[in-house]
Short mmCIF file of N, CA and C and ligand atoms in Angstrom, two decimals:
data_model
loop_
_atom_site.label_atom_id
_atom_site.label_comp_id
_atom_site.label_asym_id
_atom_site.label_seq_id
_atom_site.Cartn_x
_atom_site.Cartn_y
_atom_site.Cartn_z
N MET A 1 115.91 87.22 81.16
CA MET A 1 115.85 87.17 82.64
C MET A 1 117.24 87.40 83.23
N SER A 2 117.28 88.20 84.28
CA SER A 2 118.52 88.42 84.99
C SER A 2 118.53 87.46 86.18
N SER A 3 119.51 86.56 86.24
CA SER A 3 119.45 85.44 87.20
C SER A 3 119.53 85.90 88.65
N ASP A 4 120.08 87.09 88.90
CA ASP A 4 120.19 87.55 90.28
C ASP A 4 119.13 88.61 90.61
N CYS A 5 118.08 88.68 89.80
CA CYS A 5 117.03 89.67 90.03
C CYS A 5 115.81 89.02 90.68
N LEU A 6 115.43 89.54 91.85
CA LEU A 6 114.29 88.99 92.60
C LEU A 6 113.01 88.98 91.77
N PHE A 7 112.71 90.08 91.10
CA PHE A 7 111.43 90.16 90.37
C PHE A 7 111.45 89.32 89.09
N CYS A 8 112.63 89.09 88.50
CA CYS A 8 112.71 88.12 87.40
C CYS A 8 112.36 86.73 87.90
N LYS A 9 112.83 86.40 89.10
CA LYS A 9 112.52 85.08 89.68
C LYS A 9 111.03 84.97 89.94
N ILE A 10 110.43 86.04 90.50
CA ILE A 10 108.99 86.02 90.76
C ILE A 10 108.23 85.88 89.44
N ALA A 11 108.62 86.66 88.42
CA ALA A 11 107.91 86.64 87.13
C ALA A 11 108.00 85.27 86.46
N SER A 12 109.10 84.57 86.68
CA SER A 12 109.28 83.26 86.04
C SER A 12 108.51 82.16 86.76
N GLY A 13 107.96 82.49 87.94
CA GLY A 13 107.22 81.50 88.71
C GLY A 13 108.10 80.70 89.65
N ALA A 14 109.39 81.00 89.68
CA ALA A 14 110.34 80.21 90.48
C ALA A 14 110.07 80.31 91.98
N LEU A 15 109.38 81.37 92.41
CA LEU A 15 109.16 81.55 93.85
C LEU A 15 107.72 81.25 94.26
N SER A 16 106.95 80.62 93.37
CA SER A 16 105.56 80.21 93.68
C SER A 16 104.72 81.36 94.21
N THR A 17 104.86 82.51 93.61
CA THR A 17 104.10 83.69 94.03
C THR A 17 102.68 83.63 93.44
N GLU A 18 101.70 84.02 94.24
CA GLU A 18 100.32 84.09 93.73
C GLU A 18 100.21 85.30 92.80
N PHE A 19 99.80 85.07 91.56
CA PHE A 19 99.62 86.17 90.61
C PHE A 19 98.16 86.62 90.61
N LEU A 20 97.95 87.91 90.77
CA LEU A 20 96.60 88.48 90.70
C LEU A 20 96.20 88.70 89.25
N LEU A 21 97.19 88.78 88.39
CA LEU A 21 96.97 88.96 86.95
C LEU A 21 98.23 88.45 86.26
N GLU A 22 98.03 87.76 85.14
CA GLU A 22 99.18 87.35 84.32
C GLU A 22 98.79 87.43 82.85
N THR A 23 99.62 88.09 82.06
CA THR A 23 99.47 88.06 80.60
C THR A 23 100.79 87.52 80.05
N ASP A 24 100.92 87.52 78.73
CA ASP A 24 102.17 87.02 78.13
C ASP A 24 103.37 87.84 78.59
N HIS A 25 103.11 89.11 78.93
CA HIS A 25 104.24 90.02 79.18
C HIS A 25 104.25 90.67 80.56
N VAL A 26 103.20 90.49 81.33
CA VAL A 26 103.03 91.24 82.59
C VAL A 26 102.53 90.32 83.69
N VAL A 27 103.02 90.52 84.93
CA VAL A 27 102.42 89.85 86.08
C VAL A 27 102.18 90.87 87.20
N ALA A 28 101.24 90.54 88.08
CA ALA A 28 100.93 91.38 89.23
C ALA A 28 100.80 90.49 90.46
N PHE A 29 101.30 90.99 91.58
CA PHE A 29 101.28 90.20 92.83
C PHE A 29 101.28 91.16 94.01
N HIS A 30 100.88 90.64 95.18
CA HIS A 30 100.83 91.46 96.38
C HIS A 30 102.24 91.88 96.81
N ASP A 31 102.38 93.14 97.25
CA ASP A 31 103.63 93.58 97.85
C ASP A 31 103.82 92.86 99.19
N LEU A 32 105.05 92.48 99.47
CA LEU A 32 105.39 91.75 100.70
C LEU A 32 105.11 92.60 101.94
N ASN A 33 105.33 93.91 101.83
CA ASN A 33 105.13 94.83 102.96
C ASN A 33 104.13 95.92 102.56
N PRO A 34 102.84 95.58 102.58
CA PRO A 34 101.84 96.54 102.09
C PRO A 34 101.78 97.80 102.93
N VAL A 35 101.65 98.94 102.25
CA VAL A 35 101.50 100.22 102.94
C VAL A 35 100.09 100.79 102.76
N ALA A 36 99.22 100.03 102.17
CA ALA A 36 97.81 100.41 102.01
C ALA A 36 97.01 99.11 101.97
N PRO A 37 95.70 99.18 102.21
CA PRO A 37 94.88 97.96 102.19
C PRO A 37 95.04 97.18 100.88
N THR A 38 95.14 97.88 99.77
CA THR A 38 95.50 97.24 98.50
C THR A 38 96.88 97.76 98.10
N HIS A 39 97.82 96.86 97.95
CA HIS A 39 99.19 97.25 97.52
C HIS A 39 99.71 96.13 96.63
N ILE A 40 99.60 96.39 95.35
CA ILE A 40 99.95 95.39 94.33
C ILE A 40 101.12 95.91 93.51
N LEU A 41 102.01 95.02 93.14
CA LEU A 41 103.12 95.36 92.24
C LEU A 41 102.83 94.80 90.85
N VAL A 42 102.97 95.64 89.86
CA VAL A 42 102.72 95.24 88.47
C VAL A 42 104.04 95.38 87.71
N ILE A 43 104.49 94.28 87.11
CA ILE A 43 105.83 94.28 86.51
C ILE A 43 105.80 93.64 85.12
N PRO A 44 106.74 94.07 84.26
CA PRO A 44 106.94 93.33 83.01
C PRO A 44 107.69 92.04 83.31
N LYS A 45 107.41 90.97 82.55
CA LYS A 45 108.20 89.75 82.70
C LYS A 45 109.64 89.99 82.25
N LYS A 46 109.76 90.84 81.23
CA LYS A 46 111.10 91.19 80.71
C LYS A 46 111.85 92.04 81.74
N HIS A 47 113.13 91.78 81.89
CA HIS A 47 113.91 92.58 82.83
C HIS A 47 114.22 93.95 82.25
N ILE A 48 113.67 94.97 82.89
CA ILE A 48 114.02 96.37 82.63
C ILE A 48 114.33 96.94 84.01
N ALA A 49 115.48 97.58 84.17
CA ALA A 49 115.92 97.95 85.52
C ALA A 49 115.02 99.00 86.16
N SER A 50 114.56 99.97 85.38
CA SER A 50 113.73 101.03 85.96
C SER A 50 113.03 101.79 84.84
N LEU A 51 112.19 102.73 85.21
CA LEU A 51 111.50 103.56 84.21
C LEU A 51 112.52 104.33 83.37
N ALA A 52 113.67 104.64 83.98
CA ALA A 52 114.71 105.37 83.25
C ALA A 52 115.36 104.53 82.16
N ASP A 53 115.13 103.22 82.19
CA ASP A 53 115.76 102.31 81.23
C ASP A 53 114.81 101.82 80.15
N VAL A 54 113.58 102.31 80.17
CA VAL A 54 112.60 101.90 79.16
C VAL A 54 113.02 102.43 77.80
N GLN A 55 112.90 101.58 76.77
CA GLN A 55 113.28 101.95 75.41
C GLN A 55 112.03 102.24 74.57
N VAL A 56 112.23 102.93 73.47
CA VAL A 56 111.10 103.24 72.57
C VAL A 56 110.37 101.95 72.17
N GLN A 57 111.12 100.88 71.94
CA GLN A 57 110.48 99.63 71.51
C GLN A 57 109.67 98.95 72.61
N ASP A 58 109.75 99.48 73.83
CA ASP A 58 108.94 98.95 74.95
C ASP A 58 107.59 99.64 75.05
N ARG A 59 107.24 100.51 74.11
CA ARG A 59 106.03 101.33 74.32
C ARG A 59 104.76 100.50 74.36
N GLU A 60 104.71 99.41 73.55
CA GLU A 60 103.52 98.56 73.59
C GLU A 60 103.43 97.85 74.95
N LEU A 61 104.56 97.39 75.43
CA LEU A 61 104.62 96.76 76.75
C LEU A 61 104.17 97.73 77.83
N MET A 62 104.60 98.98 77.74
CA MET A 62 104.22 99.97 78.75
C MET A 62 102.72 100.21 78.72
N GLY A 63 102.15 100.21 77.53
CA GLY A 63 100.70 100.34 77.42
C GLY A 63 99.99 99.15 78.03
N GLU A 64 100.54 97.97 77.82
CA GLU A 64 99.94 96.75 78.38
C GLU A 64 99.96 96.81 79.91
N ILE A 65 101.06 97.33 80.46
CA ILE A 65 101.15 97.45 81.92
C ILE A 65 100.07 98.41 82.43
N MET A 66 99.88 99.52 81.75
CA MET A 66 98.86 100.49 82.19
C MET A 66 97.46 99.90 82.12
N LEU A 67 97.18 99.12 81.08
CA LEU A 67 95.86 98.49 80.97
C LEU A 67 95.69 97.42 82.04
N ALA A 68 96.78 96.73 82.39
CA ALA A 68 96.72 95.75 83.47
C ALA A 68 96.37 96.45 84.79
N ILE A 69 96.98 97.61 85.00
CA ILE A 69 96.69 98.37 86.22
C ILE A 69 95.22 98.80 86.25
N ARG A 70 94.73 99.25 85.13
CA ARG A 70 93.31 99.61 85.04
C ARG A 70 92.42 98.41 85.41
N ASP A 71 92.73 97.25 84.85
CA ASP A 71 91.93 96.05 85.12
C ASP A 71 92.02 95.64 86.60
N LEU A 72 93.23 95.71 87.15
CA LEU A 72 93.40 95.35 88.56
C LEU A 72 92.61 96.29 89.47
N ALA A 73 92.68 97.59 89.18
CA ALA A 73 91.95 98.56 90.00
C ALA A 73 90.45 98.25 89.97
N LYS A 74 89.97 97.85 88.83
CA LYS A 74 88.54 97.49 88.72
C LYS A 74 88.26 96.20 89.50
N ASN A 75 89.10 95.20 89.29
CA ASN A 75 88.88 93.91 89.97
C ASN A 75 88.98 94.03 91.48
N GLN A 76 89.83 94.94 91.94
CA GLN A 76 90.02 95.12 93.37
C GLN A 76 89.01 96.12 93.95
N ALA A 77 88.08 96.57 93.10
CA ALA A 77 87.01 97.49 93.51
C ALA A 77 87.55 98.78 94.11
N LEU A 78 88.58 99.33 93.48
CA LEU A 78 89.14 100.60 93.96
C LEU A 78 88.34 101.76 93.34
N ASP A 79 87.04 101.71 93.57
CA ASP A 79 86.13 102.64 92.90
C ASP A 79 86.28 104.08 93.38
N GLU A 80 86.83 104.24 94.59
CA GLU A 80 87.02 105.60 95.12
C GLU A 80 88.32 106.22 94.65
N GLY A 81 89.14 105.44 93.95
CA GLY A 81 90.40 105.96 93.42
C GLY A 81 91.58 105.13 93.87
N PHE A 82 92.70 105.45 93.32
CA PHE A 82 93.93 104.71 93.63
C PHE A 82 95.12 105.53 93.19
N ARG A 83 96.31 105.05 93.51
CA ARG A 83 97.54 105.74 93.11
C ARG A 83 98.49 104.73 92.48
N VAL A 84 99.19 105.18 91.45
CA VAL A 84 100.20 104.35 90.78
C VAL A 84 101.55 105.04 90.95
N VAL A 85 102.53 104.30 91.44
CA VAL A 85 103.84 104.88 91.75
C VAL A 85 104.94 104.02 91.12
N ALA A 86 105.89 104.68 90.49
CA ALA A 86 107.09 103.98 90.00
C ALA A 86 108.30 104.68 90.59
N ASN A 87 108.72 104.24 91.77
CA ASN A 87 109.93 104.79 92.37
C ASN A 87 111.09 104.50 91.42
N THR A 88 111.88 105.53 91.12
CA THR A 88 112.92 105.38 90.10
C THR A 88 114.25 105.95 90.59
N GLY A 89 115.25 105.08 90.67
CA GLY A 89 116.59 105.51 91.04
C GLY A 89 116.71 105.87 92.51
N THR A 90 117.85 106.40 92.87
CA THR A 90 118.17 106.67 94.27
C THR A 90 117.23 107.71 94.89
N ASP A 91 117.11 108.85 94.23
CA ASP A 91 116.23 109.89 94.78
C ASP A 91 114.77 109.45 94.78
N GLY A 92 114.42 108.58 93.86
CA GLY A 92 113.04 108.08 93.80
C GLY A 92 112.74 107.01 94.83
N GLY A 93 113.78 106.55 95.53
CA GLY A 93 113.56 105.56 96.58
C GLY A 93 113.39 104.14 96.07
N GLN A 94 113.90 103.87 94.87
CA GLN A 94 113.77 102.52 94.31
C GLN A 94 114.68 101.55 95.05
N SER A 95 114.14 100.40 95.45
CA SER A 95 114.95 99.41 96.16
C SER A 95 115.11 98.11 95.38
N VAL A 96 114.20 97.83 94.47
CA VAL A 96 114.32 96.64 93.61
C VAL A 96 114.47 97.13 92.17
N PHE A 97 115.59 96.75 91.54
CA PHE A 97 115.90 97.32 90.23
C PHE A 97 115.41 96.43 89.09
N HIS A 98 114.12 96.18 89.13
CA HIS A 98 113.35 95.59 88.02
C HIS A 98 112.09 96.45 87.99
N LEU A 99 111.81 97.07 86.86
CA LEU A 99 110.69 98.00 86.73
C LEU A 99 109.42 97.46 87.37
N HIS A 100 108.81 98.27 88.21
CA HIS A 100 107.54 97.86 88.83
C HIS A 100 106.72 99.09 89.14
N PHE A 101 105.42 98.90 89.07
CA PHE A 101 104.47 99.95 89.40
C PHE A 101 103.71 99.51 90.64
N HIS A 102 103.72 100.35 91.66
CA HIS A 102 102.91 100.09 92.85
C HIS A 102 101.49 100.56 92.55
N LEU A 103 100.51 99.70 92.79
CA LEU A 103 99.09 100.08 92.73
C LEU A 103 98.60 100.12 94.17
N LEU A 104 98.28 101.33 94.62
CA LEU A 104 97.91 101.56 96.02
C LEU A 104 96.47 102.05 96.11
N GLY A 105 95.74 101.49 97.06
CA GLY A 105 94.37 101.96 97.24
C GLY A 105 93.75 101.38 98.48
N GLY A 106 92.48 101.72 98.67
CA GLY A 106 91.74 101.19 99.82
C GLY A 106 91.75 102.13 101.01
N ARG A 107 92.45 103.25 100.90
CA ARG A 107 92.40 104.30 101.92
C ARG A 107 92.72 105.63 101.24
N SER A 108 92.45 106.71 101.95
CA SER A 108 92.78 108.03 101.40
C SER A 108 94.28 108.24 101.49
N LEU A 109 94.92 108.54 100.39
CA LEU A 109 96.37 108.70 100.34
C LEU A 109 96.73 110.18 100.37
N GLN A 110 97.79 110.48 101.08
CA GLN A 110 98.19 111.88 101.27
C GLN A 110 99.10 112.34 100.13
N TRP A 111 99.20 113.64 99.97
CA TRP A 111 100.09 114.25 99.00
C TRP A 111 100.61 115.55 99.57
N PRO A 112 101.87 115.94 99.46
CA PRO A 112 102.90 115.22 98.71
C PRO A 112 103.48 114.05 99.50
N PRO A 113 104.14 113.12 98.81
CA PRO A 113 104.80 112.02 99.51
C PRO A 113 106.02 112.55 100.25
N GLY A 114 106.55 111.77 101.16
CA GLY A 114 107.70 112.21 101.96
C GLY A 114 108.97 112.27 101.15
P1 5GP B 1 110.60 99.99 95.53
O1 5GP B 1 111.10 100.39 96.89
O2 5GP B 1 111.75 99.48 94.67
O3 5GP B 1 109.77 101.00 94.83
O4 5GP B 1 109.59 98.79 95.75
C1 5GP B 1 109.99 97.48 95.98
C2 5GP B 1 108.85 96.80 96.66
O5 5GP B 1 109.07 95.41 96.59
C3 5GP B 1 108.69 97.16 98.13
O6 5GP B 1 107.42 97.74 98.36
C4 5GP B 1 108.86 95.83 98.85
O7 5GP B 1 107.99 95.70 99.94
C5 5GP B 1 108.57 94.83 97.77
N1 5GP B 1 109.25 93.56 97.91
C6 5GP B 1 110.56 93.38 98.23
N2 5GP B 1 110.85 92.06 98.24
C7 5GP B 1 109.70 91.40 97.92
C8 5GP B 1 109.36 90.03 97.76
O8 5GP B 1 110.18 89.12 97.92
N3 5GP B 1 108.08 89.73 97.43
C9 5GP B 1 107.14 90.72 97.24
N4 5GP B 1 105.90 90.31 96.91
N5 5GP B 1 107.43 92.03 97.37
C10 5GP B 1 108.69 92.37 97.71
ZN1 ZN B 2 114.54 91.44 86.65
#
């Protein structure tokens, strides 16, 4: 855990965040500023700064995150579809440097993004 990382604090339970899903390695919670009717953040408990920092030994963890997203989409009844986004680095618009996947759904989403 990185002591000055917001999402490490959330993952550790220090901020009393409601978890929509929790496994040994992954948690999911509502985004503070939702941009869609469903806007969930899915993160590893382990501190990884971004997708660019994922290591080969994280591949099982990455698979677990994807399966968590699949389960959340089902539980949230996103039957018409959804979008998964991992903003990465400056050009990617990343603002919190702990790896996270946005799960967006509940409305028709436009493409391309801005
Ligand atoms: P990024 O811009 O790095 O892709 O996404 C960071 C996301 O974290 C943003 O959508 C922002 O609304 C969300 N966020 C920032 N601070 C908090 C917080 O304290 N709690 C929650 N639940 N979400 C947060
Ligand atoms: Zn962290």
